[in-house]
């Protein structure tokens, strides 16, 4: 169980760190490059070994993948240096370019670096009724509630209030229905006597959250059945495990990058940690005074949670502590890390917040970020406060591009503006047409498209309804300038 910041956990006092490294674990970067050196040494040692027909071990697989990765980077850098001089100087320059690329990739993977992508996005003049190439993937009979996009941008998972989970192929548009077992699965323990039923009531069959691991192997979904269902994509379309334990609906799921550790959040105010390698429960994190509505995690052993108690909580898993950040808004509906130690949140009253782990209050708070009066969508919306709440937030991985969704008929794009001491604020780039409630968002790592989970109703209730909207997954393509043109 995580304890409030400043208290000692059952595992003893955590090791002291320098103040500037309290959140950013620089030693992880050192370990990465030490591992790379070990792999290179292993490569030289294994060159003379004879081939074997024995099954490839995990270590051999890691070494093979490292060789392929390094060879691929070297080939790309060599292709870009066709006009360079020949000889030793050219070889040295290629080695330096590969070294820079490896360091950049490592920093992006750890969540420390951001690509300048927002300046390259080309948006249409005004807000058209549709944009060329946009597609609506149907298949859900009720509102889509959450999305999960694989790291290679090829496969998208969506869940809905109708209790279905679909696997979409982005390029072909083909979809497969995965067996959720939500109706027949275990119902979980009854709600504790101290959990007062609130206004957020959902169907037992509804699925409200989903997540996919960074390697695409595991998919998780949860909802009104209080159970976390897990699929192994290598084993078929049926779930391999269902985790009971939550005492109310599961509302949020997130994988830690590069691992098979899964976090789940619920209306029962708790966050739980599961190990999918062992298919086992690990720990519970308590502290929220109201329902948990959204989670996000990067590569470090941290998880961010937000909910109905006006707080963002940054949980430090090894230390068993939490940092509490209090907002000005009654309910925080959504959250997403922009990089290690910084994140954005969306609130039910329409505010968009930018936060840093170094400050207890938001760096920036944009009120009425999805105001119906500003940049009204030609598709229309139901209007009013029901359409203004920021229901979903997504960040293009390792970049400065942010997307937000509400019920005002637009998916809005934002740029993270850099300052001398980190991100200084958010500035709006424009909007893309999306009629209905945008309950889930995902931005492709390549920046080629934004996926929006659309519904006639908001994710957590029925206080608003847009009968003219269509339930499904909307794919909105993005046009990017060349990097040289963006710099000019």
Coordinates of C-alpha atoms in Angstrom, one line a residue:
X1 CA 0.0 0.0 0.0
X2 CA 1.4 3.4 -1.0
X3 CA 1.7 5.9 1.8
X4 CA 1.5 9.7 1.8
X5 CA 4.7 11.5 0.8
X6 CA 7.2 11.9 3.7
X7 CA 6.3 8.6 5.5
X8 CA 8.5 5.5 5.5
X9 CA 7.1 2.4 3.8
X10 CA 7.4 -1.2 4.9
X11 CA 10.5 -1.6 2.6
X12 CA 12.6 0.9 4.6
X13 CA 13.8 4.4 3.8
X14 CA 14.4 4.8 0.0
X15 CA 18.0 5.8 -1.0
X16 CA 18.7 9.5 -1.0
X17 CA 19.1 11.2 -4.4
X18 CA 20.4 14.6 -5.5
X19 CA 17.7 17.2 -5.6
X20 CA 17.8 17.7 -9.3
X21 CA 17.4 13.9 -9.8
X22 CA 14.5 13.4 -7.4
X23 CA 12.1 12.5 -10.2
X24 CA 14.3 12.0 -13.3
X25 CA 16.3 8.8 -12.8
X26 CA 19.4 9.6 -14.9
X27 CA 21.0 6.3 -13.8
X28 CA 18.5 4.5 -16.1
X29 CA 20.1 6.2 -19.1
X30 CA 23.6 5.1 -17.9
X31 CA 22.3 1.5 -17.6
X32 CA 20.9 1.7 -21.1
X33 CA 24.2 2.6 -22.7
X34 CA 26.1 0.1 -20.5
X35 CA 23.7 -2.6 -21.7
X36 CA 24.4 -1.5 -25.3
X37 CA 28.1 -1.8 -24.7
X38 CA 27.6 -5.3 -23.2
X39 CA 25.6 -6.3 -26.3
X40 CA 28.4 -5.1 -28.6
X41 CA 30.9 -7.0 -26.5
X42 CA 28.7 -10.1 -26.7
X43 CA 28.4 -9.6 -30.5
X44 CA 32.1 -9.7 -30.9
X45 CA 32.4 -12.8 -28.7
X46 CA 29.6 -14.7 -30.5
X47 CA 30.8 -14.0 -34.0
X48 CA 33.0 -17.1 -34.0
X49 CA 30.5 -19.4 -32.4
X50 CA 29.0 -22.1 -34.7
X51 CA 25.3 -22.0 -35.5
X52 CA 23.0 -24.3 -33.6
X53 CA 19.6 -25.7 -34.2
X54 CA 18.6 -25.4 -30.5
X55 CA 15.8 -23.2 -29.5
X56 CA 16.8 -19.5 -29.2
X57 CA 17.1 -18.4 -25.6
X58 CA 15.9 -15.1 -24.2
X59 CA 19.5 -13.8 -24.1
X60 CA 20.2 -14.8 -27.7
X61 CA 16.9 -13.2 -28.8
X62 CA 17.9 -9.9 -27.1
X63 CA 21.3 -10.0 -28.7
X64 CA 19.8 -10.7 -32.2
X65 CA 17.3 -7.9 -31.9
X66 CA 20.0 -5.5 -30.7
X67 CA 22.1 -6.4 -33.7
X68 CA 19.2 -5.9 -36.1
X69 CA 18.3 -2.6 -34.5
X70 CA 21.9 -1.3 -34.7
X71 CA 22.3 -2.5 -38.3
X72 CA 19.0 -0.7 -39.2
X73 CA 20.1 2.6 -37.7
X74 CA 23.5 2.3 -39.3
X75 CA 21.9 1.7 -42.7
X76 CA 19.5 4.7 -42.3
X77 CA 22.4 7.0 -41.3
X78 CA 24.6 5.7 -44.1
X79 CA 21.9 6.4 -46.7
X80 CA 21.6 9.9 -45.5
X81 CA 25.4 10.5 -45.9
X82 CA 25.8 9.5 -49.5
X83 CA 27.4 12.8 -50.4
X84 CA 29.9 12.7 -47.5
X85 CA 33.6 12.3 -48.1
X86 CA 35.1 8.8 -48.3
X87 CA 37.7 7.4 -45.9
X88 CA 38.3 7.3 -42.2
X89 CA 36.7 10.7 -41.6
X90 CA 33.4 9.5 -43.2
X91 CA 33.5 6.3 -41.0
X92 CA 34.1 8.4 -37.9
X93 CA 31.2 10.7 -38.9
X94 CA 28.9 7.7 -39.4
X95 CA 29.8 6.3 -36.0
X96 CA 29.1 9.7 -34.4
X97 CA 25.7 9.9 -36.2
X98 CA 24.8 6.5 -35.0
X99 CA 25.8 7.4 -31.5
X100 CA 23.6 10.5 -31.6
X101 CA 20.7 8.5 -32.9
X102 CA 21.0 5.9 -30.2
X103 CA 21.1 8.5 -27.5
X104 CA 18.1 10.3 -29.0
X105 CA 16.1 7.1 -29.2
X106 CA 17.0 6.2 -25.6
X107 CA 16.0 9.6 -24.3
X108 CA 12.6 9.4 -26.2
X109 CA 12.0 5.9 -24.9
X110 CA 12.6 7.1 -21.3
X111 CA 10.2 10.0 -21.8
X112 CA 12.9 12.7 -21.5
X113 CA 13.1 14.0 -25.1
X114 CA 10.4 15.6 -27.3
X115 CA 10.4 15.8 -31.0
X116 CA 9.4 19.1 -32.5
X117 CA 6.3 17.7 -34.3
X118 CA 3.6 20.3 -33.6
X119 CA 5.2 22.9 -35.9
X120 CA 5.0 20.5 -38.8
X121 CA 1.3 19.9 -38.6
X122 CA -0.6 21.4 -41.5
X123 CA -4.3 22.0 -40.6
X124 CA -7.0 23.0 -43.1
X125 CA -8.2 26.6 -43.3
X126 CA -11.1 27.1 -40.9
X127 CA -12.9 24.0 -39.8
X128 CA -14.3 22.0 -42.7
X129 CA -17.2 19.5 -42.3
X130 CA -14.7 16.7 -43.2
X131 CA -11.1 16.3 -44.2
X132 CA -9.7 14.2 -47.0
X133 CA -8.9 10.6 -46.0
X134 CA -10.9 10.5 -42.8
X135 CA -12.6 7.2 -42.0
X136 CA -15.2 6.1 -39.5
X137 CA -14.8 2.5 -38.4
X138 CA -18.2 1.2 -37.2
X139 CA -18.9 -2.0 -35.3
X140 CA -20.0 -0.7 -31.9
X141 CA -23.8 -0.3 -31.3
X142 CA -23.2 2.1 -28.4
X143 CA -20.7 4.8 -27.5
X144 CA -17.0 4.0 -27.8
X145 CA -15.5 4.7 -24.3
X146 CA -11.7 4.1 -24.8
X147 CA -9.0 3.4 -27.3
X148 CA -5.5 1.8 -27.2
X149 CA -3.1 2.1 -30.1
X150 CA -0.1 -0.2 -30.6
X151 CA 3.4 1.3 -30.8
X152 CA 3.8 0.5 -34.5
X153 CA 0.6 2.5 -35.3
X154 CA -0.9 -0.6 -37.1
X155 CA -3.5 -1.9 -34.7
X156 CA -6.1 -0.1 -32.6
X157 CA -8.3 -1.6 -29.9
X158 CA -11.6 0.0 -29.0
X159 CA -14.2 -0.7 -26.2
X160 CA -17.8 0.4 -25.9
X161 CA -20.7 0.7 -23.6
X162 CA -22.2 -2.3 -25.4
X163 CA -19.5 -4.5 -23.8
X164 CA -17.6 -5.3 -27.0
X165 CA -13.9 -5.0 -27.7
X166 CA -12.8 -4.6 -31.4
X167 CA -9.4 -5.0 -32.9
X168 CA -9.0 -2.6 -36.0
X169 CA -6.4 -2.8 -38.7
X170 CA -5.6 0.9 -39.4
X171 CA -4.5 0.4 -43.1
X172 CA -7.2 -2.0 -44.3
X173 CA -10.0 -1.0 -42.0
X174 CA -10.7 -4.6 -41.1
X175 CA -11.9 -5.4 -37.6
X176 CA -12.3 -8.4 -35.4
X177 CA -14.5 -8.8 -32.4
X178 CA -12.6 -10.2 -29.3
X179 CA -14.5 -12.2 -26.7
X180 CA -14.7 -10.1 -23.6
X181 CA -16.6 -12.5 -21.3
X182 CA -17.9 -9.5 -19.5
X183 CA -21.4 -10.8 -19.1
X184 CA -20.4 -14.3 -18.0
X185 CA -17.3 -13.4 -16.0
X186 CA -17.0 -13.1 -12.2
X187 CA -18.8 -10.1 -10.8
X188 CA -16.2 -9.2 -8.2
X189 CA -16.7 -8.6 -4.5
X190 CA -19.7 -6.5 -3.4
X191 CA -19.2 -2.9 -2.8
X192 CA -17.9 -2.1 0.7
X193 CA -20.3 -0.5 3.1
X194 CA -18.4 2.8 3.1
X195 CA -18.5 3.2 -0.7
X196 CA -21.5 5.5 -1.2
X197 CA -23.0 5.0 -4.7
X198 CA -22.6 8.1 -6.8
X199 CA -24.2 9.6 -9.8
X200 CA -21.8 7.7 -12.2
X201 CA -23.7 4.5 -12.7
X202 CA -22.9 2.3 -15.7
X203 CA -24.1 -1.0 -17.1
X204 CA -22.5 -4.2 -15.7
X205 CA -21.7 -5.2 -19.3
X206 CA -20.2 -1.9 -20.3
X207 CA -16.4 -1.7 -20.9
X208 CA -15.0 1.7 -19.9
X209 CA -11.2 1.3 -20.3
X210 CA -8.6 -0.5 -22.3
X211 CA -4.8 -0.6 -22.7
X212 CA -2.2 -2.4 -24.8
X213 CA 1.4 -3.2 -23.8
X214 CA 4.2 -1.4 -25.6
X215 CA 5.2 -4.7 -27.4
X216 CA 1.6 -5.4 -28.4
X217 CA 1.5 -8.7 -26.7
X218 CA -1.1 -8.1 -24.0
X219 CA -4.4 -6.2 -24.1
X220 CA -6.5 -5.3 -21.1
X221 CA -10.0 -4.0 -20.7
X222 CA -12.4 -3.4 -17.8
X223 CA -15.7 -1.8 -17.0
X224 CA -18.9 -2.3 -15.1
X225 CA -18.3 -6.0 -14.2
X226 CA -15.5 -4.8 -11.8
X227 CA -13.1 -7.3 -13.5
X228 CA -9.9 -6.6 -15.5
X229 CA -9.9 -8.9 -18.6
X230 CA -6.5 -9.7 -20.2
X231 CA -5.8 -11.1 -23.7
X232 CA -2.6 -12.5 -25.1
X233 CA -2.7 -11.4 -28.8
X234 CA -0.6 -14.5 -29.7
X235 CA -3.2 -16.9 -28.2
X236 CA -6.4 -15.8 -30.0
X237 CA -9.4 -13.7 -29.4
X238 CA -10.5 -15.1 -26.0
X239 CA -9.2 -13.6 -22.7
X240 CA -6.5 -15.7 -20.9
X241 CA -7.2 -14.2 -17.5
X242 CA -9.8 -12.2 -15.6
X243 CA -8.7 -10.4 -12.4
X244 CA -11.4 -9.7 -9.8
X245 CA -10.6 -7.5 -6.9
X246 CA -12.1 -4.1 -7.5
X247 CA -15.3 -3.3 -5.6
X248 CA -16.7 -1.0 -8.3
X249 CA -16.5 -0.4 -12.0
X250 CA -13.0 -0.3 -13.6
X251 CA -12.6 3.1 -15.2
X252 CA -8.9 3.4 -16.1
X253 CA -6.0 1.1 -17.3
X254 CA -2.4 1.8 -18.2
X255 CA 0.7 -0.3 -18.9
X256 CA 4.2 0.8 -17.8
X257 CA 6.2 1.2 -21.0
X258 CA 8.6 -1.6 -21.8
X259 CA 7.0 -3.9 -19.2
X260 CA 4.0 -6.1 -18.7
X261 CA 3.0 -4.3 -15.5
X262 CA -0.6 -3.1 -15.6
X263 CA -2.3 -0.5 -13.5
X264 CA -6.0 -0.3 -13.0
X265 CA -8.2 2.4 -11.5
X266 CA -11.8 2.2 -10.3
X267 CA -14.8 3.9 -8.9
X268 CA -13.8 2.2 -5.6
X269 CA -11.1 4.9 -5.2
X270 CA -8.2 2.5 -5.5
X271 CA -5.4 1.9 -8.0
X272 CA -4.2 -1.7 -8.4
X273 CA -1.0 -3.1 -9.8
X274 CA -0.9 -6.4 -11.7
X275 CA 1.9 -8.5 -13.2
X276 CA 0.9 -10.1 -16.5
X277 CA 4.2 -12.0 -16.7
X278 CA 3.0 -13.9 -13.6
X279 CA -0.7 -13.3 -14.2
X280 CA -0.9 -12.2 -10.6
X281 CA -2.0 -9.3 -8.3
X282 CA 0.9 -7.3 -6.9
X283 CA -0.3 -4.3 -4.8
X284 CA -3.1 -1.8 -4.1
X285 CA -2.6 2.0 -3.9
X286 CA -4.9 3.9 -1.7
X287 CA -5.3 7.7 -1.2
X288 CA -7.9 9.1 -3.5
X289 CA -11.0 10.4 -1.7
X290 CA -13.3 9.9 -4.7
X291 CA -13.4 7.8 -7.9
X292 CA -10.3 7.3 -10.0
X293 CA -11.1 8.2 -13.6
X294 CA -7.8 8.2 -15.6
X295 CA -4.3 6.8 -15.4
X296 CA -1.1 7.1 -17.3
X297 CA 2.5 5.7 -17.0
X298 CA 5.8 6.0 -18.7
X299 CA 8.9 3.8 -18.4
X300 CA 9.9 4.7 -14.8
X301 CA 8.2 3.1 -11.8
X302 CA 5.6 5.9 -11.5
X303 CA 1.9 6.1 -12.3
X304 CA -0.3 9.2 -12.6
X305 CA -3.9 9.1 -11.5
X306 CA -6.7 11.7 -11.5
X307 CA -10.3 11.6 -10.4
X308 CA -13.2 13.2 -8.7
X309 CA -11.4 14.5 -5.6
X310 CA -9.8 17.4 -7.6
X311 CA -6.3 15.9 -7.3
X312 CA -3.6 14.5 -9.5
X313 CA -1.5 11.8 -7.7
X314 CA 1.9 10.7 -8.7
X315 CA 2.7 7.4 -7.2
X316 CA 6.3 6.3 -6.6
X317 CA 6.0 2.5 -6.5
X318 CA 9.4 1.4 -5.1
X319 CA 9.3 4.1 -2.4
X320 CA 5.6 3.5 -1.6
X321 CA 4.9 7.2 -1.5
X322 CA 2.7 9.6 -3.5
X323 CA 2.8 13.2 -4.5
X324 CA -0.5 15.1 -4.4
X325 CA -1.3 18.0 -6.7
X326 CA -4.5 19.8 -6.1
X327 CA -6.5 21.4 -8.9
X328 CA -9.1 24.1 -9.0
X329 CA -11.7 22.0 -10.8
X330 CA -14.3 19.7 -9.2
X331 CA -13.6 16.6 -11.4
X332 CA -10.5 15.8 -13.4
X333 CA -11.6 13.5 -16.2
X334 CA -8.5 12.7 -18.2
X335 CA -4.7 12.9 -18.1
X336 CA -1.6 12.1 -20.1
X337 CA 2.2 12.5 -19.6
X338 CA 3.9 14.8 -22.0
X339 CA 7.3 13.7 -20.7
X340 CA 8.8 12.5 -17.5
X341 CA 7.6 14.8 -14.7
X342 CA 5.1 16.8 -16.8
X343 CA 1.6 16.0 -17.8
X344 CA -1.7 17.5 -19.1
X345 CA -5.2 17.1 -17.6
X346 CA -8.7 17.7 -18.8
X347 CA -11.5 18.7 -16.4
X348 CA -15.3 18.2 -16.4
X349 CA -15.8 22.0 -16.4
X350 CA -13.8 22.4 -19.6
X351 CA -10.4 23.4 -18.2
X352 CA -7.2 22.1 -19.7
X353 CA -4.2 22.0 -17.3
X354 CA -0.5 21.7 -17.7
X355 CA 1.4 20.3 -14.6
X356 CA 5.0 19.7 -13.5
X357 CA 6.2 17.5 -10.7
X358 CA 8.2 20.4 -9.4
X359 CA 5.1 22.5 -8.6
X360 CA 2.0 21.7 -6.6
X361 CA -0.2 23.9 -8.7
X362 CA -0.7 23.8 -12.5
X363 CA 1.8 25.6 -14.7
X364 CA -1.1 26.7 -16.9
X365 CA -4.8 26.4 -16.7
X366 CA -6.9 27.1 -19.8
X367 CA -10.5 27.7 -19.0
X368 CA -13.2 26.7 -21.6
X369 CA -10.6 25.0 -23.8
X370 CA -13.5 23.5 -25.7
X371 CA -15.9 26.4 -25.6
X372 CA -18.7 26.1 -28.1
X373 CA -18.5 29.9 -28.8
X374 CA -14.9 29.8 -30.1
X375 CA -14.1 28.0 -33.4
X376 CA -17.5 26.4 -33.6
X377 CA -17.6 23.2 -35.5
X378 CA -19.6 23.2 -38.8
X379 CA -20.9 19.7 -37.8
X380 CA -22.6 21.2 -34.8
X381 CA -22.9 19.9 -31.2
X382 CA -25.5 19.8 -28.5
X383 CA -23.9 22.8 -26.9
X384 CA -23.9 23.9 -23.3
X385 CA -21.8 22.7 -20.4
X386 CA -22.4 19.0 -21.2
X387 CA -20.4 19.4 -24.4
X388 CA -17.6 21.5 -22.9
X389 CA -15.9 19.0 -20.5
X390 CA -12.5 17.7 -21.7
X391 CA -13.3 14.0 -21.8
X392 CA -10.0 12.8 -23.3
X393 CA -6.4 13.9 -23.6
X394 CA -3.7 12.2 -25.7
X395 CA 0.0 13.0 -26.4
X396 CA 1.9 11.9 -29.5
X397 CA 4.7 9.8 -27.9
X398 CA 8.0 11.6 -27.4
X399 CA 6.7 14.8 -29.1
X400 CA 5.2 18.2 -28.4
X401 CA 1.8 17.5 -30.0
X402 CA -1.3 17.2 -27.7
X403 CA -4.8 16.3 -28.7
X404 CA -8.0 16.9 -26.6
X405 CA -11.6 15.9 -27.1
X406 CA -15.0 17.0 -25.7
X407 CA -18.5 17.2 -27.1
X408 CA -18.2 20.4 -29.0
X409 CA -17.7 18.8 -32.4
X410 CA -13.9 19.2 -32.6
X411 CA -10.7 17.4 -31.8
X412 CA -8.4 20.2 -30.8
X413 CA -4.6 20.1 -31.3
X414 CA -2.1 21.9 -29.1
X415 CA 1.6 22.6 -29.1
X416 CA 3.8 22.4 -26.0
X417 CA 5.8 25.6 -25.9
X418 CA 9.3 25.2 -24.5
X419 CA 10.8 27.5 -22.0
X420 CA 14.3 27.8 -20.4
X421 CA 13.3 25.5 -17.6
X422 CA 11.0 23.0 -19.4
X423 CA 7.6 23.5 -20.9
X424 CA 6.1 26.9 -20.3
X425 CA 2.6 26.5 -21.7
X426 CA 0.2 25.2 -24.3
X427 CA -0.9 27.0 -27.5
X428 CA -3.8 25.9 -29.7
X429 CA -3.0 24.9 -33.3
X430 CA -6.6 24.3 -34.5
X431 CA -9.3 21.7 -34.6
X432 CA -10.5 18.7 -36.6
X433 CA -14.2 17.9 -37.2
X434 CA -15.6 15.2 -34.9
X435 CA -19.4 15.2 -34.2
X436 CA -20.3 13.7 -30.9
X437 CA -18.6 13.0 -27.6
X438 CA -14.8 12.2 -28.0
X439 CA -14.5 9.7 -25.2
X440 CA -11.1 8.4 -26.2
X441 CA -8.1 9.6 -28.2
X442 CA -4.8 8.2 -29.5
X443 CA -2.2 10.0 -31.6
X444 CA 0.1 7.9 -33.9
X445 CA 3.8 8.0 -32.9
X446 CA 4.5 8.8 -36.5
X447 CA 2.1 11.8 -36.4
X448 CA 0.2 10.5 -39.4
X449 CA -3.2 10.4 -37.8
X450 CA -5.4 11.0 -34.7
X451 CA -7.9 8.3 -33.7
X452 CA -11.0 9.4 -31.8
X453 CA -13.4 7.1 -30.0
X454 CA -16.8 8.7 -30.8
X455 CA -20.1 8.3 -29.0
X456 CA -23.6 9.8 -28.8
X457 CA -23.1 9.9 -25.0
X458 CA -20.2 10.7 -22.7
X459 CA -18.2 7.8 -21.3
X460 CA -19.3 7.9 -17.7
X461 CA -23.0 8.7 -17.9
X462 CA -25.9 9.9 -19.9
X463 CA -26.2 13.6 -18.9
X464 CA -25.8 14.6 -22.5
X465 CA -26.8 13.0 -25.8
X466 CA -26.2 13.9 -29.4
X467 CA -28.6 11.9 -31.5
X468 CA -26.9 13.1 -34.8
X469 CA -23.5 11.6 -33.8
X470 CA -22.4 8.2 -34.9
X471 CA -20.8 5.6 -32.6
X472 CA -17.4 4.3 -33.8
X473 CA -13.7 5.0 -34.2
X474 CA -12.9 8.1 -36.3
X475 CA -9.5 8.2 -38.0
X476 CA -8.4 11.8 -38.8
X477 CA -5.2 11.9 -41.0
X478 CA -2.6 14.6 -40.4
X479 CA -0.5 16.3 -43.0
X480 CA 3.1 17.1 -41.9
X481 CA 5.6 19.5 -43.4
X482 CA 9.1 18.4 -44.1
X483 CA 11.4 19.0 -41.2
X484 CA 13.5 21.6 -43.1
X485 CA 10.4 23.6 -44.0
X486 CA 9.1 23.5 -40.4
X487 CA 12.4 24.9 -39.1
X488 CA 12.2 27.8 -41.5

